[in-house]
Amino acid sequence: MSATAPSRQLILDRISAATQDAAKDAAGRAAAYAALPRGYARRGLLNKEERVELMIERLREYDAEVVESLPTELPAAIEARLATSGRRKFVVPTGVPAEWGAFGFDWKLDHGLITAEVEQAEGVVTAATCGIADSGTIVLHHTAAEGRRILTLLPDWHLCILLASQVVETLPEYFDRCKQPPALVTWISGPSATADIEMTRIKGVHGPRFLHVILVRDESSAETYRSAAHTELRPEKSGSARIR
Amino acid sequence: MSLSAASHAELDPRLAAPFPKAVLPVLRNPQLRKNVAHAIDVIQAKRGKLVAEKRDWQELRTAASAIRAHALENLGAYLEQFEERCTAAGGTVHWAADAEEARKIILDLLRQQQATEVIKIKTMTSAEIQLNPCLQAAGVDVFETDLAEIILQLGDLEPSHIVVPALHVNRSQVREIFARRMGLKNLSDDPKELTNAARAFLRQKFLSIPTAISGANFLIAETGSVAVVESEGNGRMCLTLPRTMITLAGIEKVLPRFQDMEVMLQLLARSATGERMNPYTSLWTGVTEGDGPQSFHVVLLDNGRSSILGKEKQRQTLKCIRCAACMNTCPVYRQTGGHAYGSVYPGPIGAILTPQLMQMKHAQSLPFASSLCGACYEVCPVKINIPEVLLELRSQVVDQERKQAGRIFDPMYLGLRIANLIFAGAWRFHAAQWFGRMGLKLWTRKDGWIHSLPGVGGKWTQTRDLRGLPDQTFHQWWAKRAAQSRQEGK
């Protein structure tokens, strides 16, 4: 903007006068950056099974509801979740696999829905890019299967399909998986919350108030999985006791 | 919904009372002190637990400190890189040398959009430049969307903390404000019901107001991205639904690369709210077709920051990532709450930031509003040595005061000059000691204690006794002892 151009130069001149001690060229800067201390943990300590269990435990601490499923049972698991949600109208990003389709529900694909249409939806079903077990975080890069940002924002109920192979233990492991920095990211750690009134944690302010996760055991052996139907019977017990 | 100008004077460093005076109403308000102490105790307990479980906490701090210092050393280059990448991604970058210019840029943008209403994500930087009163005066209705900010805005109150700005307001006070301003007579003081009232109040605003203003937690030079860290989802609403997004960010907010977030995100939520991760963190890059605002502006604000950058000991102030751990741990803040600091930035970080952002004369009591216990330095996730900066600022205040005309008539100044003279020479010092001892002898009782002194000294003996001075000084005793042993040696 032409009007602010003088200020741009003014500020940059002030900064360069104030930082004469710094590396002047790009190469020097890159070398200084490469030499920064990075002594923190990059890799986690858990094995595959423990990592997934920790992810589930952390999600449950945030009041997210988690069930597990095998890849072959996923459509049935999705249908079961939708059926027990007490909701009928769902939106879905265009990129979700066709076999997820749950019949008997108002299942609207997001071909550029207007805001009011998304607002009217009672729930949304999406994929995810990554799960970070250490903090119970689900990462969305808003790809075709994860949908535009509005989709996972306005509907009050979010069902997220997370693959076990997408779960990492530490935050740095997630960044290692990002080959290119993504343009859009939403890190979700439990449903929206506030503690602004007397530090009392209240679930659900503006984002979805209900977060459901189906953890798909896409890489575990047959013996270790617990199917969705099995978990359904005892939703509170699985997961949390095992890790300690 | 206008905010009275009078209430803003409280947190305008140019108008606020000095700390020792501003603190008095708080110290006399037990309800306020109770609210503050309760909130801080809750956050501190959670923080302590989660920091303890992190085995690489110190390594993370070291890395964060180094990344932030590196970003500041190379600030010009990283800002230009940010500008280039953000512009390439469809954003527009503006530069504001001071608060007035930032307000003007934002107001001009709003006028271009013909905006009469705007929704806002909580941003301390906008409070720093007093954006809301300016927009209101220009006929733009401002709707804060963070729950704490709504409480403050509707209640016509001032923020007292940078992360939980309404921590000094309790649930019954919130109920009263909401009932009155939202017209909800049957509202209870249950935090859940109050939160739902705010949700309903704002939902229509989110869906209908096409312009939003945010701050930024981080600017990423490598990609031109902006990141906002929040809990409630009001941020995501403002970032996603409107057609136009205006982000106001201090120039110091820049990080070299996307990957640097891996350090900051591990430290920030744990330090700020005692969570492993805050519920929502959003990152966006310019404009994304079909997703979110199609017009995006970043206003980079200097407003005194570049002058801090040039001062060696003080530069570290700019490493701050606004987590508020320093105020949560500060024994002074715990007693006083935030308002006494007379600035939107309270607590230890405010005590060093405010005097540097403003001319010192507007906030010269702040560097003294600390016991220098160092707790703030210990918890700081980016290792800002706040006590060191406090001492540096104190010396500047004293240097400035020394130059003032009329200073020689100040009793404190006079006393210190005389002390300086006495301490400078051995015979003057010994003479003064002798006079002092003789003088104090008059008030020393038989039990060897002084129970009351006249004049200024009486203030001391009002609440405690003073031991009388011994017959000889250590110096005299030592000299005598040496003389004796010499004699015996012969």
XYZ file of C-alpha atoms in Angstrom:
734
model
C 0.000 0.000 0.000
C 1.448 3.285 -1.060
C 0.170 5.178 1.970
C 2.127 2.988 4.370
C 5.268 2.703 2.247
C 7.138 5.473 4.114
C 6.414 3.710 7.401
C 7.610 0.420 5.956
C 10.988 1.931 5.162
C 11.049 3.812 8.462
C 10.425 0.656 10.491
C 12.894 -1.447 8.525
C 15.539 1.286 8.906
C 14.924 1.440 12.646
C 15.206 -2.342 12.865
C 18.410 -2.512 10.862
C 19.943 0.231 13.015
C 18.911 -1.728 16.109
C 20.232 -5.094 14.925
C 23.660 -4.340 13.578
C 25.031 -7.310 15.497
C 23.192 -9.827 13.302
C 24.250 -11.902 10.339
C 23.858 -9.768 7.238
C 23.299 -12.256 4.426
C 20.940 -15.165 3.901
C 23.717 -17.750 4.188
C 24.891 -16.374 7.522
C 21.335 -16.311 8.766
C 20.691 -19.898 7.679
C 23.885 -21.019 9.400
C 22.902 -19.227 12.607
C 19.473 -20.822 12.425
C 20.923 -24.294 11.874
C 23.116 -23.835 14.945
C 20.207 -23.126 17.294
C 20.055 -25.567 20.234
C 17.432 -28.283 19.766
C 17.970 -30.523 22.781
C 14.298 -31.366 23.304
C 12.771 -34.754 22.599
C 11.940 -35.400 18.960
C 11.034 -39.060 19.219
C 8.638 -40.636 21.656
C 9.371 -43.601 23.869
C 6.241 -45.700 23.360
C 5.633 -48.596 21.027
C 2.872 -48.557 18.453
C 0.231 -50.062 20.725
C 1.042 -47.834 23.708
C 1.050 -44.784 21.482
C -2.478 -45.433 20.276
C -3.636 -46.191 23.820
C -2.177 -42.882 25.022
C -3.944 -41.044 22.207
C -7.235 -42.583 23.269
C -6.649 -41.791 26.927
C -5.808 -38.160 26.217
C -8.825 -37.724 23.956
C -11.065 -39.090 26.694
C -9.547 -36.677 29.202
C -10.829 -33.913 26.928
C -14.312 -35.461 27.062
C -14.035 -36.662 23.494
C -15.743 -39.997 22.914
C -13.547 -42.599 21.306
C -14.333 -45.984 19.823
C -12.044 -48.305 17.922
C -12.694 -50.081 14.687
C -11.082 -52.285 12.061
C -10.832 -50.880 8.527
C -13.351 -53.430 7.295
C -15.823 -52.485 10.009
C -15.480 -48.735 9.586
C -18.700 -48.075 7.607
C -20.671 -49.977 10.236
C -18.907 -48.109 13.023
C -19.700 -44.765 11.404
C -23.316 -45.752 10.973
C -23.510 -46.825 14.621
C -22.079 -43.506 15.793
C -24.517 -41.550 13.675
C -27.411 -43.636 14.892
C -26.591 -43.092 18.555
C -25.950 -39.365 18.061
C -29.646 -38.563 17.971
C -29.029 -36.395 14.917
C -30.226 -36.769 11.329
C -28.613 -34.064 9.204
C -24.917 -34.408 8.434
C -22.432 -32.696 6.149
C -19.411 -34.473 4.702
C -16.400 -33.157 2.773
C -16.259 -34.178 -0.872
C -13.051 -36.152 -0.438
C -14.244 -38.805 1.997
C -14.141 -42.366 0.664
C -17.414 -43.414 -0.915
C -17.558 -46.576 1.182
C -18.033 -44.472 4.330
C -21.508 -43.578 3.093
C -24.020 -44.262 5.813
C -27.452 -44.872 4.374
C -30.575 -43.760 6.056
C -29.143 -40.393 7.035
C -29.355 -36.962 5.454
C -25.741 -37.014 4.288
C -24.898 -33.870 2.353
C -21.642 -33.537 0.411
C -19.975 -30.128 0.611
C -20.005 -28.978 -2.985
C -19.643 -25.356 -1.895
C -22.511 -25.277 0.572
C -23.433 -21.800 1.745
C -22.904 -20.873 5.387
C -26.584 -21.233 6.261
C -26.619 -24.799 4.926
C -23.597 -25.760 6.994
C -25.147 -24.057 10.001
C -28.258 -26.192 9.604
C -26.300 -29.424 9.689
C -26.362 -31.183 13.029
C -23.103 -33.000 12.581
C -20.054 -33.495 10.394
C -17.911 -36.519 9.534
C -14.317 -35.976 8.414
C -10.915 -37.599 8.109
C -7.802 -36.172 9.778
C -4.136 -35.663 8.901
C -2.501 -36.660 12.139
C -3.063 -37.481 15.790
C -0.560 -36.403 18.448
C -0.789 -38.754 21.416
C 1.226 -36.672 23.880
C -1.360 -33.900 23.906
C -4.382 -35.740 22.474
C -4.356 -33.416 19.491
C -6.073 -34.021 16.164
C -4.516 -32.140 13.264
C -6.524 -31.092 10.235
C -4.831 -29.804 7.094
C -8.244 -29.244 5.495
C -7.600 -31.573 2.592
C -10.506 -32.812 0.476
C -11.305 -35.531 3.029
C -11.064 -33.124 5.991
C -13.133 -30.390 4.441
C -13.163 -26.624 4.511
C -12.631 -25.038 7.910
C -16.279 -24.081 8.222
C -17.368 -27.724 8.080
C -15.636 -28.688 11.307
C -16.685 -25.463 12.986
C -20.407 -24.779 12.717
C -22.010 -28.210 13.239
C -22.282 -28.966 16.924
C -21.163 -32.593 16.575
C -17.919 -33.715 14.939
C -17.082 -37.314 14.137
C -13.439 -37.623 13.195
C -11.979 -40.764 11.619
C -8.389 -41.160 12.728
C -6.160 -43.985 11.534
C -3.769 -45.638 13.970
C -1.031 -45.175 11.379
C -1.600 -41.422 11.594
C -0.919 -41.303 15.315
C 2.479 -40.010 16.448
C 3.614 -39.596 20.034
C 5.240 -36.174 20.110
C 4.516 -32.842 18.457
C 7.958 -32.770 16.740
C 7.128 -36.132 15.137
C 4.110 -34.500 13.519
C 6.288 -31.707 12.133
C 8.696 -34.319 10.790
C 5.808 -35.827 8.851
C 5.010 -32.483 7.199
C 7.169 -32.579 4.110
C 5.870 -29.187 3.017
C 4.467 -26.614 5.438
C 0.685 -26.722 4.941
C -1.248 -23.556 4.086
C -4.096 -24.265 6.496
C -3.888 -26.114 9.799
C -6.256 -26.560 12.699
C -4.899 -28.285 15.782
C -7.831 -29.574 17.833
C -7.289 -30.706 21.408
C -10.695 -31.653 22.707
C -13.979 -29.837 22.202
C -14.081 -26.072 22.512
C -13.745 -24.971 26.124
C -13.426 -21.955 28.352
C -12.367 -21.344 31.910
C -13.026 -17.628 31.876
C -15.556 -17.721 34.706
C -13.797 -18.562 37.957
C -11.493 -20.988 36.140
C -14.339 -23.507 35.872
C -13.812 -25.526 32.710
C -16.931 -25.388 30.555
C -17.112 -27.588 27.506
C -18.430 -26.109 24.323
C -18.426 -22.410 23.733
C -18.394 -21.733 20.003
C -16.899 -24.682 18.202
C -18.499 -28.146 18.100
C -19.525 -29.165 21.603
C -19.230 -32.862 20.906
C -16.123 -34.501 19.521
C -16.297 -38.194 18.592
C -13.348 -40.134 17.278
C -13.266 -43.499 15.561
C -9.753 -44.839 15.827
C -9.197 -47.202 12.925
C -6.761 -50.011 13.705
C -5.319 -50.033 10.209
C -1.917 -51.371 11.206
C -2.392 -53.507 14.301
C -2.455 -57.300 14.316
C -5.754 -59.127 14.630
C -5.193 -60.102 18.235
C -4.801 -56.624 19.653
C -7.802 -54.884 18.208
C -11.105 -54.457 19.884
C -13.882 -54.046 17.405
C -16.309 -51.169 17.459
C -19.167 -53.429 18.425
C -17.154 -54.786 21.315
C -16.126 -51.378 22.602
C -19.647 -50.097 22.228
C -20.740 -52.252 25.143
C -18.146 -50.888 27.517
C -17.286 -47.443 26.222
C -15.732 -46.095 29.417
C -13.458 -48.923 30.368
C -11.184 -49.628 27.437
C -7.955 -47.744 27.081
C -7.529 -45.660 30.150
C -6.564 -48.356 32.642
C -3.976 -50.032 30.489
C -1.448 -47.280 30.099
C -0.485 -46.788 33.716
C -22.483 -0.248 23.616
C -20.093 2.676 23.941
C -17.268 2.399 26.369
C -16.781 5.423 28.518
C -13.515 7.230 28.074
C -13.123 7.531 31.821
C -12.809 3.801 32.352
C -10.009 3.680 29.811
C -7.842 6.144 31.681
C -7.195 3.385 34.190
C -5.114 1.367 31.737
C -3.646 4.213 29.715
C -0.080 4.537 30.995
C -0.164 8.260 30.205
C -3.103 8.834 32.519
C -2.902 6.051 35.106
C -1.837 6.709 38.677
C 1.605 5.477 39.751
C 1.703 1.879 40.982
C 1.895 2.554 44.763
C -1.206 4.759 44.483
C -3.129 2.660 41.957
C -2.711 -0.417 44.114
C -4.597 0.978 47.107
C -8.181 0.396 45.908
C -7.315 -3.246 45.175
C -5.683 -3.857 48.514
C -8.837 -2.525 50.176
C -11.118 -4.771 48.087
C -11.186 -8.268 49.648
C -13.587 -9.667 47.002
C -11.275 -8.662 44.184
C -8.222 -10.095 45.925
C -10.077 -13.327 46.581
C -11.103 -13.650 42.921
C -7.561 -13.025 41.709
C -5.955 -15.403 44.195
C -8.448 -18.170 43.379
C -7.885 -17.939 39.630
C -4.134 -17.882 40.006
C -4.080 -20.831 42.395
C -6.066 -22.925 39.915
C -3.811 -22.092 36.957
C -0.624 -22.506 38.974
C -1.590 -25.943 40.246
C -2.415 -27.149 36.725
C 0.713 -25.635 35.254
C 2.945 -27.172 37.905
C 1.583 -30.639 37.256
C 1.945 -30.489 33.489
C 5.379 -28.912 33.480
C 6.624 -31.592 35.880
C 5.542 -34.395 33.523
C 7.510 -32.891 30.653
C 10.940 -34.463 30.779
C 12.485 -32.046 28.276
C 11.005 -28.811 29.687
C 14.357 -27.060 30.168
C 15.550 -28.081 26.699
C 12.335 -26.693 25.233
C 12.874 -23.418 27.083
C 16.432 -23.201 25.826
C 15.341 -23.837 22.254
C 12.442 -21.371 22.466
C 14.667 -18.687 23.912
C 17.255 -19.206 21.176
C 14.666 -19.236 18.377
C 13.064 -16.028 19.612
C 16.444 -14.325 20.095
C 17.513 -15.377 16.599
C 14.258 -14.083 15.109
C 14.814 -10.719 16.805
C 18.446 -10.460 15.728
C 17.347 -10.968 12.137
C 13.996 -9.262 12.459
C 14.256 -7.079 9.364
C 15.036 -9.980 7.046
C 12.345 -12.217 8.535
C 9.701 -9.500 8.336
C 10.507 -8.859 4.693
C 10.328 -12.576 4.030
C 6.987 -12.762 5.823
C 5.684 -9.842 3.778
C 6.812 -11.395 0.514
C 5.281 -14.840 1.220
C 2.072 -13.472 2.713
C 1.599 -11.176 -0.277
C 2.307 -14.038 -2.675
C -0.431 -16.040 -0.922
C -2.976 -13.283 -1.481
C -2.634 -11.253 1.718
C -1.876 -7.548 1.993
C 0.762 -6.372 4.461
C 0.641 -2.902 6.018
C 3.256 -1.276 8.223
C 2.331 0.990 11.132
C 5.066 2.976 12.848
C 2.880 3.838 15.833
C -0.531 3.313 17.403
C -2.117 6.200 15.565
C -1.047 4.928 12.177
C -2.291 1.411 12.991
C -5.695 2.764 13.998
C -5.855 4.794 10.810
C -4.937 1.839 8.583
C -7.587 -0.350 10.214
C -10.218 2.346 10.075
C -9.483 3.011 6.391
C -9.813 -0.700 5.643
C -13.138 -0.816 7.455
C -14.348 2.230 5.527
C -13.406 0.590 2.239
C -15.572 -2.359 3.282
C -18.261 0.067 4.439
C -18.245 -1.891 7.663
C -20.479 -0.663 10.448
C -19.871 -3.675 12.663
C -16.834 -5.778 13.352
C -16.189 -8.971 15.348
C -12.947 -9.318 17.235
C -10.741 -12.087 18.586
C -9.087 -11.169 21.841
C -5.916 -9.250 21.060
C -3.805 -7.431 23.605
C -2.136 -5.499 20.803
C -5.444 -3.868 19.868
C -5.926 -2.925 23.515
C -2.403 -1.475 23.476
C -3.325 0.864 20.610
C -6.793 1.505 22.108
C -8.492 0.400 18.940
C -12.012 -0.179 20.281
C -12.713 3.389 21.497
C -11.351 4.689 18.206
C -13.634 2.442 16.134
C -16.642 3.222 18.320
C -16.009 6.930 17.891
C -15.894 6.413 14.126
C -19.302 4.737 14.213
C -18.177 1.117 13.948
C -19.753 -1.229 16.490
C -17.156 -3.570 17.940
C -18.133 -6.993 19.242
C -15.557 -8.787 21.315
C -16.077 -12.550 21.022
C -13.839 -14.080 23.685
C -15.981 -14.867 26.732
C -13.789 -12.876 29.098
C -13.710 -9.957 26.699
C -17.507 -9.994 26.399
C -17.782 -9.876 30.172
C -15.455 -6.882 30.248
C -17.059 -5.125 27.292
C -20.638 -5.539 28.490
C -19.673 -4.760 32.066
C -17.636 -1.731 31.008
C -14.656 -3.177 32.884
C -10.932 -3.294 32.206
C -8.766 -6.400 31.599
C -6.512 -7.406 34.479
C -4.616 -10.342 32.947
C -3.376 -11.077 29.432
C -4.673 -14.649 29.154
C -7.746 -14.652 31.397
C -8.562 -10.930 31.339
C -11.685 -11.212 33.501
C -10.214 -13.313 36.274
C -11.017 -10.573 38.752
C -14.762 -10.919 38.042
C -16.644 -13.709 39.804
C -19.684 -15.651 38.662
C -22.306 -13.552 40.409
C -20.802 -10.408 38.923
C -20.879 -12.044 35.473
C -24.512 -13.024 36.027
C -25.391 -9.458 36.902
C -23.654 -8.080 33.790
C -25.214 -10.619 31.404
C -28.676 -10.314 32.924
C -28.554 -6.559 32.566
C -26.937 -6.262 29.131
C -28.469 -9.269 27.388
C -31.885 -8.802 28.980
C -31.939 -12.279 30.524
C -33.764 -11.898 33.807
C -33.836 -15.539 34.852
C -30.159 -16.244 34.320
C -28.464 -18.191 37.124
C -24.829 -17.821 38.141
C -23.913 -21.315 36.921
C -20.829 -20.873 34.682
C -22.302 -23.326 32.175
C -25.493 -21.335 31.822
C -23.528 -18.094 31.577
C -21.320 -19.583 28.867
C -24.376 -20.747 26.924
C -25.831 -17.251 27.154
C -22.666 -15.896 25.553
C -22.805 -18.592 22.857
C -26.343 -17.652 21.923
C -25.579 -13.930 22.091
C -22.674 -14.248 19.644
C -23.901 -16.893 17.231
C -25.843 -14.451 15.082
C -22.984 -11.970 15.141
C -20.572 -14.600 13.815
C -22.968 -15.540 11.050
C -23.870 -12.033 9.981
C -20.929 -9.658 10.490
C -18.631 -9.798 7.448
C -15.499 -8.229 8.929
C -13.205 -9.493 11.675
C -10.136 -8.255 13.511
C -7.616 -10.554 15.163
C -4.222 -10.472 16.741
C -1.522 -13.022 16.025
C 0.373 -15.372 18.271
C 2.946 -16.109 15.604
C 3.867 -14.931 12.114
C 5.806 -17.511 10.096
C 8.455 -15.914 7.877
C 9.077 -19.060 5.817
C 5.473 -19.342 4.655
C 3.817 -15.989 5.335
C 1.358 -17.775 7.636
C -0.335 -16.430 10.747
C -1.177 -18.542 13.810
C -3.778 -17.898 16.479
C -3.924 -19.910 19.691
C -7.248 -20.046 21.542
C -9.659 -22.127 23.590
C -13.231 -21.261 22.810
C -13.575 -21.436 19.049
C -14.523 -17.777 18.770
C -11.189 -17.323 17.022
C -11.999 -19.990 14.460
C -15.397 -18.358 13.892
C -13.778 -14.986 13.220
C -11.076 -16.518 11.012
C -13.458 -18.596 8.939
C -16.855 -16.949 8.501
C -16.253 -13.267 7.588
C -15.358 -12.037 4.126
C -12.588 -9.746 5.379
C -9.966 -10.456 7.991
C -7.641 -7.859 9.483
C -4.802 -9.107 11.665
C -2.927 -6.697 13.887
C 0.475 -8.029 14.962
C 3.496 -6.608 16.719
C 6.601 -6.810 14.537
C 8.282 -9.018 17.128
C 5.821 -11.904 16.626
C 7.719 -13.475 13.758
C 9.175 -17.007 13.815
C 11.654 -18.103 11.145
C 9.997 -21.381 10.138
C 6.794 -23.399 10.390
C 8.666 -26.073 12.317
C 9.491 -23.613 15.111
C 5.872 -24.016 16.176
C 6.799 -27.454 17.519
C 8.650 -25.720 20.328
C 6.262 -22.847 20.951
C 3.099 -24.941 21.022
C 4.577 -27.308 23.593
C 5.434 -24.398 25.875
C 2.608 -21.946 25.381
C -0.502 -23.791 26.580
C 1.298 -25.470 29.472
C 2.619 -22.096 30.629
C -0.557 -20.144 30.009
C -3.472 -22.279 31.132
C -1.904 -25.504 32.408
C -3.117 -27.592 29.468
C -1.085 -29.982 27.337
C -2.470 -28.135 24.363
C -5.092 -25.434 24.047
C -8.311 -26.663 22.399
C -7.824 -24.826 19.105
C -4.818 -23.502 17.250
C -5.369 -22.153 13.745
C -2.834 -21.384 11.075
C -3.636 -19.808 7.739
C -1.655 -18.481 4.811
C -2.949 -15.481 2.922
C -6.206 -16.316 1.181
C -7.450 -19.834 0.384
C -9.947 -20.011 -2.447
C -13.324 -21.219 -1.260
C -12.266 -21.420 2.379
C -12.463 -18.496 4.781
C -12.050 -14.742 4.203
C -11.222 -13.813 0.624
C -9.683 -10.522 1.668
C -6.873 -10.647 4.213
C -4.785 -7.838 5.689
C -1.925 -7.905 8.184
C -0.961 -4.709 9.994
C 2.585 -4.920 11.352
C 2.899 -2.632 14.348
C 6.113 -1.089 15.616
C 4.875 1.365 18.282
C 8.132 1.466 20.245
C 9.274 -2.105 19.624
C 12.199 -1.209 17.342
C 13.612 1.085 20.020
C 13.561 -1.804 22.531
C 15.327 -3.943 19.951
C 18.330 -1.655 19.912
C 19.074 -1.940 23.615
C 21.200 -4.936 24.454
C 19.845 -5.886 27.880
C 16.279 -4.895 27.068
C 15.894 -6.647 23.708
C 14.912 -9.909 25.419
C 11.618 -8.259 26.431
C 10.497 -8.805 22.841
C 10.961 -12.575 23.079
C 7.684 -12.683 25.049
C 4.994 -15.043 23.714
C 2.317 -13.615 26.074
C 1.676 -16.722 28.181
C 1.262 -14.802 31.459
C 3.140 -17.396 33.524
C 5.152 -14.522 35.023
C 2.102 -12.795 36.447
C 0.622 -16.058 37.696
C 3.738 -16.757 39.720
C 4.453 -13.189 40.842
C 3.946 -12.568 44.576
C 3.236 -8.904 43.844
C 0.642 -9.571 41.127
C -1.066 -12.118 43.365
C -1.766 -9.359 45.891
C -2.510 -6.516 43.503
C -4.166 -8.023 40.446
C -3.623 -6.376 37.085
C -5.207 -2.933 37.226
C -2.596 -1.390 39.480
C -0.048 -1.686 36.674
C -1.936 1.018 34.746
C -1.464 -0.728 31.413
C -3.016 -3.486 29.320
C 0.164 -5.453 30.041
C 0.217 -6.157 33.793
C 2.475 -8.264 35.994
C 6.233 -8.629 35.643
C 6.215 -8.565 31.824
C 4.043 -5.439 31.962
C 6.419 -3.856 34.451
C 9.194 -4.075 31.869
C 7.181 -3.773 28.648
C 5.045 -0.733 29.454
C 7.880 1.631 30.425
C 9.729 0.634 27.259
C 6.770 0.977 24.893
C 5.839 4.323 26.391
C 8.095 7.160 27.376
C 9.550 6.202 30.727
C 7.975 9.174 32.494
C 4.538 7.617 32.027
C 5.389 4.413 33.851
C 8.419 4.996 35.979
C 6.929 3.448 39.107
C 6.523 0.074 37.342
C 10.152 -1.126 37.388
C 9.920 -0.796 41.170
C 6.700 -2.840 41.441
C 8.655 -6.033 42.055
C 10.513 -7.760 44.843
C 13.135 -9.013 42.354
C 12.562 -12.533 43.660
C 13.162 -13.971 40.208
C 10.152 -16.323 40.111
C 9.103 -14.788 36.778
C 12.457 -15.601 35.178
C 12.264 -19.153 36.451
C 8.880 -19.884 34.850
C 9.322 -17.881 31.652
C 9.108 -20.330 28.714
C 11.377 -18.146 26.587
C 13.771 -17.331 29.444
C 13.321 -13.572 29.642
C 15.475 -12.414 32.540
C 12.848 -10.018 33.847
C 14.758 -9.044 37.045
C 17.742 -8.038 34.930
C 15.587 -5.777 32.762
C 13.837 -4.377 35.859
C 17.200 -3.378 37.334
C 18.294 -1.833 34.055
C 15.081 0.220 33.908
C 15.403 1.226 37.552
C 18.843 2.621 36.901
C 17.446 4.546 33.940
C 14.695 6.007 36.092
C 17.252 7.118 38.670
C 19.563 8.555 36.008
C 16.666 10.496 34.572
C 15.583 11.782 37.967
C 19.106 12.855 38.818
C 19.086 15.247 35.896
C 15.883 16.950 36.947
C 16.210 20.527 38.183
C 15.008 21.063 41.761
C 16.124 17.565 42.584
C 18.628 18.828 45.190
C 15.799 19.877 47.490
C 14.382 16.360 47.643
C 15.139 14.921 51.139
C 15.879 11.465 49.703
C 18.254 12.863 47.094
C 19.901 15.103 49.719
C 20.282 12.212 52.175
C 21.871 9.972 49.567
C 24.283 12.709 48.442
C 25.377 13.187 52.064
C 25.712 9.430 52.577
C 27.802 9.292 49.416
C 30.108 11.969 50.846
C 30.428 10.219 54.228
C 31.096 6.762 52.807
C 33.757 8.152 50.465
C 36.295 8.911 53.209
C 37.455 6.757 56.160
C 37.717 9.551 58.721
C 34.317 10.972 57.757
C 32.820 7.511 58.101
C 34.394 6.917 61.531
C 33.290 10.328 62.704
C 29.747 9.665 61.573
C 29.755 6.336 63.372
C 30.901 8.026 66.558
C 28.184 10.672 66.307
C 25.583 8.067 65.582
C 26.566 5.957 68.555
C 26.597 8.912 70.890
C 23.209 10.034 69.584
C 21.567 6.610 69.870
C 22.950 6.111 73.387
C 20.469 8.713 74.595
C 17.572 6.421 73.648
C 19.124 3.052 74.543
C 17.495 1.556 77.647
C 19.213 -0.517 80.283
C 18.259 -3.759 78.563
C 20.376 -2.726 75.565
C 17.376 -2.075 73.278
C 15.943 1.089 71.788
C 12.168 1.017 72.261
C 11.261 4.335 70.752
C 12.943 6.958 68.612
C 11.895 10.536 67.870
C 11.033 11.926 64.427
C 11.374 9.796 61.310
C 13.094 7.029 63.300
C 9.856 6.617 65.264
C 8.294 4.952 62.203
C 10.726 2.091 62.656
C 10.287 1.682 66.397
C 6.502 1.933 66.163
C 6.297 -1.749 65.257
C 9.653 -3.172 66.376
C 12.549 -2.560 68.742
C 16.057 -1.698 67.662
C 19.132 -3.158 69.317
C 21.395 -0.468 70.804
C 24.808 -0.062 69.215
C 27.721 -1.815 70.988
C 30.463 0.213 72.678
C 32.982 -0.362 69.942
C 32.803 -1.073 66.227
C 34.216 -4.218 64.664
C 36.969 -2.107 63.179
C 37.994 -0.788 66.591
C 37.829 -4.264 68.113
C 39.960 -5.739 65.342
C 42.584 -2.994 65.614
C 42.749 -3.418 69.371
C 43.037 -7.199 69.047
C 45.854 -6.879 66.521
C 47.730 -4.443 68.760
C 47.331 -6.800 71.695
C 48.676 -9.822 69.844
C 51.642 -7.795 68.622
C 52.435 -6.911 72.209
C 52.106 -10.508 73.331
C 54.281 -11.660 70.457
C 57.058 -9.407 71.616
